Every structure is written in structure tokens, then in C-alpha cells.
XYZ file of C-alpha atoms in Angstrom:
256
model
C 0.010 -0.009 0.014
C 2.752 2.366 0.980
C 4.564 1.726 -2.291
C 1.446 2.093 -4.422
C 0.590 5.578 -3.140
C 3.532 7.384 -4.680
C 2.874 5.671 -7.996
C -0.790 6.772 -8.015
C 0.246 10.358 -7.132
C 2.822 10.408 -9.931
C 0.199 9.250 -12.479
C -2.181 11.954 -11.323
C 0.527 14.615 -11.631
C 1.427 13.355 -15.101
C -2.194 13.625 -16.192
C -2.488 17.127 -14.789
C 0.775 18.090 -16.560
C -0.480 16.669 -19.853
C -3.716 18.726 -19.467
C -1.727 21.894 -18.758
C 0.428 21.229 -21.827
C -2.701 20.781 -23.998
C -4.139 24.050 -22.649
C -0.885 25.838 -23.331
C -0.773 24.466 -26.897
C -4.382 25.655 -27.511
C -3.546 29.061 -26.067
C -0.583 29.376 -28.420
C -2.731 28.369 -31.394
C -5.409 30.913 -30.419
C -2.699 33.527 -30.118
C -1.282 32.787 -33.505
C -4.774 32.899 -35.088
C -5.438 36.255 -33.393
C -2.140 37.643 -34.748
C -2.983 36.494 -38.263
C -6.382 38.087 -38.078
C -4.865 41.309 -36.778
C -2.468 41.360 -39.733
C -5.350 40.904 -42.190
C -7.414 43.682 -40.557
C -4.427 45.983 -40.583
C -3.954 45.385 -44.318
C -7.591 46.230 -45.085
C -7.404 49.297 -42.909
C -4.292 50.395 -44.812
C -6.157 49.780 -48.034
C -8.825 52.188 -46.993
C -6.226 54.805 -45.978
C -4.510 54.301 -49.378
C -7.881 55.006 -51.104
C -8.257 58.240 -49.123
C -4.744 59.221 -50.252
C -5.736 58.495 -53.866
C -8.768 60.749 -53.566
C -6.647 63.557 -52.118
C -4.225 63.115 -54.974
C -7.068 63.272 -57.489
C -8.255 66.520 -55.964
C -4.760 68.042 -56.180
C -4.536 67.050 -59.838
C -7.991 68.513 -60.513
C -6.977 71.801 -58.839
C -3.850 71.987 -61.049
C -5.975 71.298 -64.150
C -8.410 74.019 -63.157
C -5.572 76.572 -62.655
C -4.106 75.557 -66.023
C -7.437 75.785 -67.862
C -8.171 79.159 -66.287
C -5.056 80.554 -67.954
C -5.969 79.214 -71.361
C -8.238 80.922 -73.911
C -11.400 79.320 -75.146
C -12.986 78.071 -71.928
C -16.310 79.623 -71.130
C -17.214 80.897 -67.642
C -19.931 78.175 -67.451
C -17.398 75.382 -68.175
C -15.030 76.670 -65.628
C -17.765 76.968 -63.036
C -18.803 73.349 -63.699
C -15.257 72.168 -63.165
C -14.995 74.130 -59.921
C -18.234 72.625 -58.766
C -17.015 69.128 -59.528
C -13.894 69.822 -57.473
C -16.030 71.140 -54.578
C -18.257 68.043 -54.836
C -15.325 65.708 -54.570
C -13.997 67.658 -51.565
C -17.329 67.361 -49.795
C -17.422 63.610 -50.506
C -13.888 63.104 -49.257
C -14.774 64.922 -46.066
C -17.722 62.590 -45.503
C -15.362 59.577 -45.909
C -12.816 61.004 -43.479
C -15.428 62.020 -40.909
C -17.262 58.665 -40.994
C -14.046 56.712 -40.770
C -13.041 58.779 -37.774
C -16.376 57.927 -36.104
C -15.928 54.232 -36.863
C -12.204 53.883 -35.998
C -12.909 52.558 -32.492
C -15.026 49.713 -33.900
C -12.390 49.042 -36.587
C -9.596 48.833 -33.962
C -11.765 46.522 -31.885
C -12.292 44.131 -34.823
C -16.075 44.567 -34.769
C -16.201 45.945 -38.306
C -14.012 46.536 -41.322
C -14.154 49.645 -43.539
C -13.131 49.221 -47.161
C -13.538 50.880 -50.560
C -15.324 48.407 -52.788
C -16.619 49.081 -56.275
C -15.835 52.707 -55.701
C -18.014 52.911 -52.593
C -17.230 53.202 -48.890
C -18.404 49.985 -47.292
C -18.751 48.919 -43.674
C -18.385 45.128 -43.424
C -19.607 42.924 -40.592
C -19.042 39.165 -40.368
C -22.041 36.909 -39.979
C -20.105 35.175 -37.229
C -21.056 38.003 -34.809
C -24.475 38.721 -36.300
C -26.315 35.455 -37.056
C -26.366 31.746 -36.224
C -25.949 29.401 -39.160
C -28.992 29.362 -41.417
C -30.775 32.002 -39.313
C -31.715 35.625 -39.849
C -32.429 36.665 -36.260
C -29.642 38.844 -34.883
C -27.639 37.389 -32.004
C -27.199 39.522 -28.818
C -23.616 40.222 -29.975
C -24.977 41.465 -33.271
C -27.548 43.729 -31.554
C -24.739 45.209 -29.550
C -22.712 45.837 -32.691
C -25.666 47.666 -34.276
C -26.057 49.804 -31.220
C -22.429 50.917 -31.528
C -22.609 51.405 -35.307
C -25.751 53.483 -35.735
C -24.536 56.707 -34.040
C -21.552 56.785 -36.287
C -23.634 56.303 -39.470
C -26.086 59.021 -38.335
C -23.174 61.457 -37.980
C -22.765 61.874 -41.769
C -26.120 63.651 -42.029
C -28.555 63.300 -44.890
C -26.966 60.360 -46.659
C -28.430 57.043 -47.666
C -27.044 53.562 -46.867
C -27.750 50.207 -48.534
C -27.584 47.120 -46.254
C -26.551 44.136 -48.374
C -26.693 40.494 -47.234
C -24.236 37.986 -48.683
C -23.827 34.206 -48.283
C -21.264 31.585 -49.304
C -22.051 29.195 -52.133
C -23.282 26.317 -49.975
C -26.951 25.759 -50.954
C -29.632 26.117 -48.339
C -33.153 24.723 -48.548
C -35.138 24.786 -45.320
C -38.818 25.207 -44.481
C -38.244 28.909 -44.051
C -35.522 29.758 -46.624
C -35.708 28.021 -49.964
C -32.459 29.559 -51.245
C -29.517 31.774 -50.339
C -31.413 34.620 -52.031
C -34.096 34.459 -49.375
C -31.636 33.983 -46.544
C -29.340 36.897 -47.547
C -32.366 39.209 -48.047
C -33.901 38.186 -44.689
C -30.639 38.973 -42.922
C -30.358 42.373 -44.583
C -33.973 43.186 -43.505
C -33.218 42.091 -39.931
C -30.202 44.416 -39.931
C -32.285 47.281 -41.196
C -35.000 46.637 -38.572
C -32.356 46.680 -35.794
C -30.790 49.892 -37.163
C -34.180 51.589 -37.230
C -34.867 50.457 -33.688
C -31.581 52.052 -32.666
C -32.699 55.345 -34.160
C -31.524 55.349 -37.808
C -34.099 57.194 -40.011
C -36.071 54.648 -42.167
C -35.991 57.104 -45.129
C -32.222 56.817 -45.358
C -31.774 53.079 -45.506
C -32.597 50.141 -47.729
C -32.041 46.358 -47.801
C -30.908 43.929 -50.516
C -29.829 40.320 -50.745
C -27.106 39.148 -53.089
C -26.946 35.451 -52.128
C -23.620 33.897 -53.136
C -23.188 35.950 -56.283
C -20.948 38.796 -55.000
C -18.144 36.965 -53.244
C -15.018 38.708 -51.878
C -13.015 35.486 -51.327
C -12.595 31.968 -52.746
C -15.561 29.757 -51.839
C -13.480 26.582 -52.237
C -11.948 27.074 -48.742
C -13.613 27.333 -45.360
C -11.791 30.641 -44.629
C -13.091 32.048 -47.936
C -16.635 30.954 -47.333
C -16.533 32.529 -43.857
C -15.408 35.871 -45.377
C -18.257 35.709 -47.921
C -20.856 35.226 -45.190
C -21.270 38.887 -44.324
C -23.417 42.051 -44.091
C -22.199 45.174 -45.931
C -23.485 48.647 -45.163
C -22.742 50.734 -48.248
C -22.599 54.534 -48.311
C -24.486 55.478 -51.445
C -22.643 58.077 -53.503
C -24.019 61.594 -53.584
C -23.737 62.365 -57.285
C -25.729 65.565 -57.207
C -27.092 66.976 -60.420
C -25.193 65.813 -63.470
C -24.723 68.675 -66.002
C -26.942 68.225 -69.052
C -29.009 65.391 -67.540
C -32.245 67.351 -67.384
C -31.820 68.514 -71.004
C -31.188 64.960 -72.161
C -34.263 63.606 -70.410
C -36.456 66.374 -71.757
C -35.195 65.710 -75.230
C -35.835 61.990 -74.787
C -39.440 62.553 -73.642
C -40.215 64.321 -76.912
C -39.103 61.553 -79.167
């Protein structure tokens, strides 16, 4: 009996040591994954900052062109005024981008959202992982919290419109409630809009759309790619203003 006790104790200690080692390994793996995600988010953030720089460069070039054109003969006062208005419009749009990004920066740094330029539009991207359970369109508590943090920032840009777009991966769905990814993606976008309105966003400035799996941002052949494609995008709609000559064109078309 006396000899057996130390052996039993040693086995118990070895088992506890093995458990601690497993926990340490899992912690290291989680740490490495977090670092990798941080690198990816940093790259996307830099991409947005690069786009801001491109817009500023475009404005500088446009200013130089205006100065050059003003010195040349043959340009009418109307043409010069239109160019100056175009420059002012771009400056106003750039200010909206900068101000909105400043409002969203805390959420970007926390990893809650990503802000990117996509198809020429400023887009706030949220992963379905924090918004919805698999195959569901009801917001999770974590998703409700994210919406509550997001709405005040979106409202800060004033009288602008946003489109909430739902996206899925390419794995087919066919349930009693959702017959396709079209229905699921649209239902998720509507749920997001409902939550934003409940948090105080004006209904007149927001819309919902579902894109199913047909607007991917990553390769659907990998699990990581499919996870990135399962997302909600909140798109700042461009403020194009009045396009010179548009009214005249439409009036002319109505006569024919």
C-alpha cells in the first residue's frame, strides 16, 4: 500500500501536466490565429487609408488642371464653373469619408467591423459570425450590440443613404423557411435594417438587398473564404448631385 501511493500520485501529476500542456498548446494556437487576423485587418485598414490618399491626389490634380485651364483661352465661364463645382463636390465627398471613418475607428480597432472601398463605394463590413447563427436571420445579442455601436456613427454623416446588403457563401440552403440563399441573404439584410431603425436610424435613409452567393469577396473553395463571404455590408451610397446636361437629355428623350 505504501509503495502504491507514490505511483498513483505520480500518475495523477502526469495527467495534470498533460492537461496543462494541452491548454498551453491551445492558447498558443489561439494567439497565432489572433495575430494572423490582426495582420489581415491591418492590411484592409491600410487599403482604406490608401484610397483616401488616392482621392486627395485626384483633388490636387484637378486643382492643377483648373488653374491651367483658367489661364488658357477658349474656356467659357460656365465650363470653368462646372469644373470648380466638380472639385467642390469631390472635396465634400472626401470629407464625408474621413469624418465617417473617424467615427468608426474605435469599432475598426476593436475588430467589430471593417471599412473598405469596394466598387468605388465606402463599405462597412460585418461578419455573420457575430451577427447570425448558421442558417438563421435573427440577430444574435452580440450582433444587436454591434448595431447599437454602429448606428450613431452612421447618423453622424447627415442626410446620406445607406444600402444594407446581405451575402452568403455558395453552400446551398433549402429549409422550411428559406428556400435559397437569395431568401436567406435578403432576410438577414432586412433584420439588420430593422435593428438599425430600432436604434434610431431614419427609415427614409436606408434600404435592404440580398445578393446570395453571387458577389463573393473570397474563394468559396476554402472554409476561410466561405466565412469571409458570409457577411453584411453597409454601403454609403454616392451623392452624385445633379449631372450637368441630364435634365436637358431627359427632356429631349421625352419628346421623341
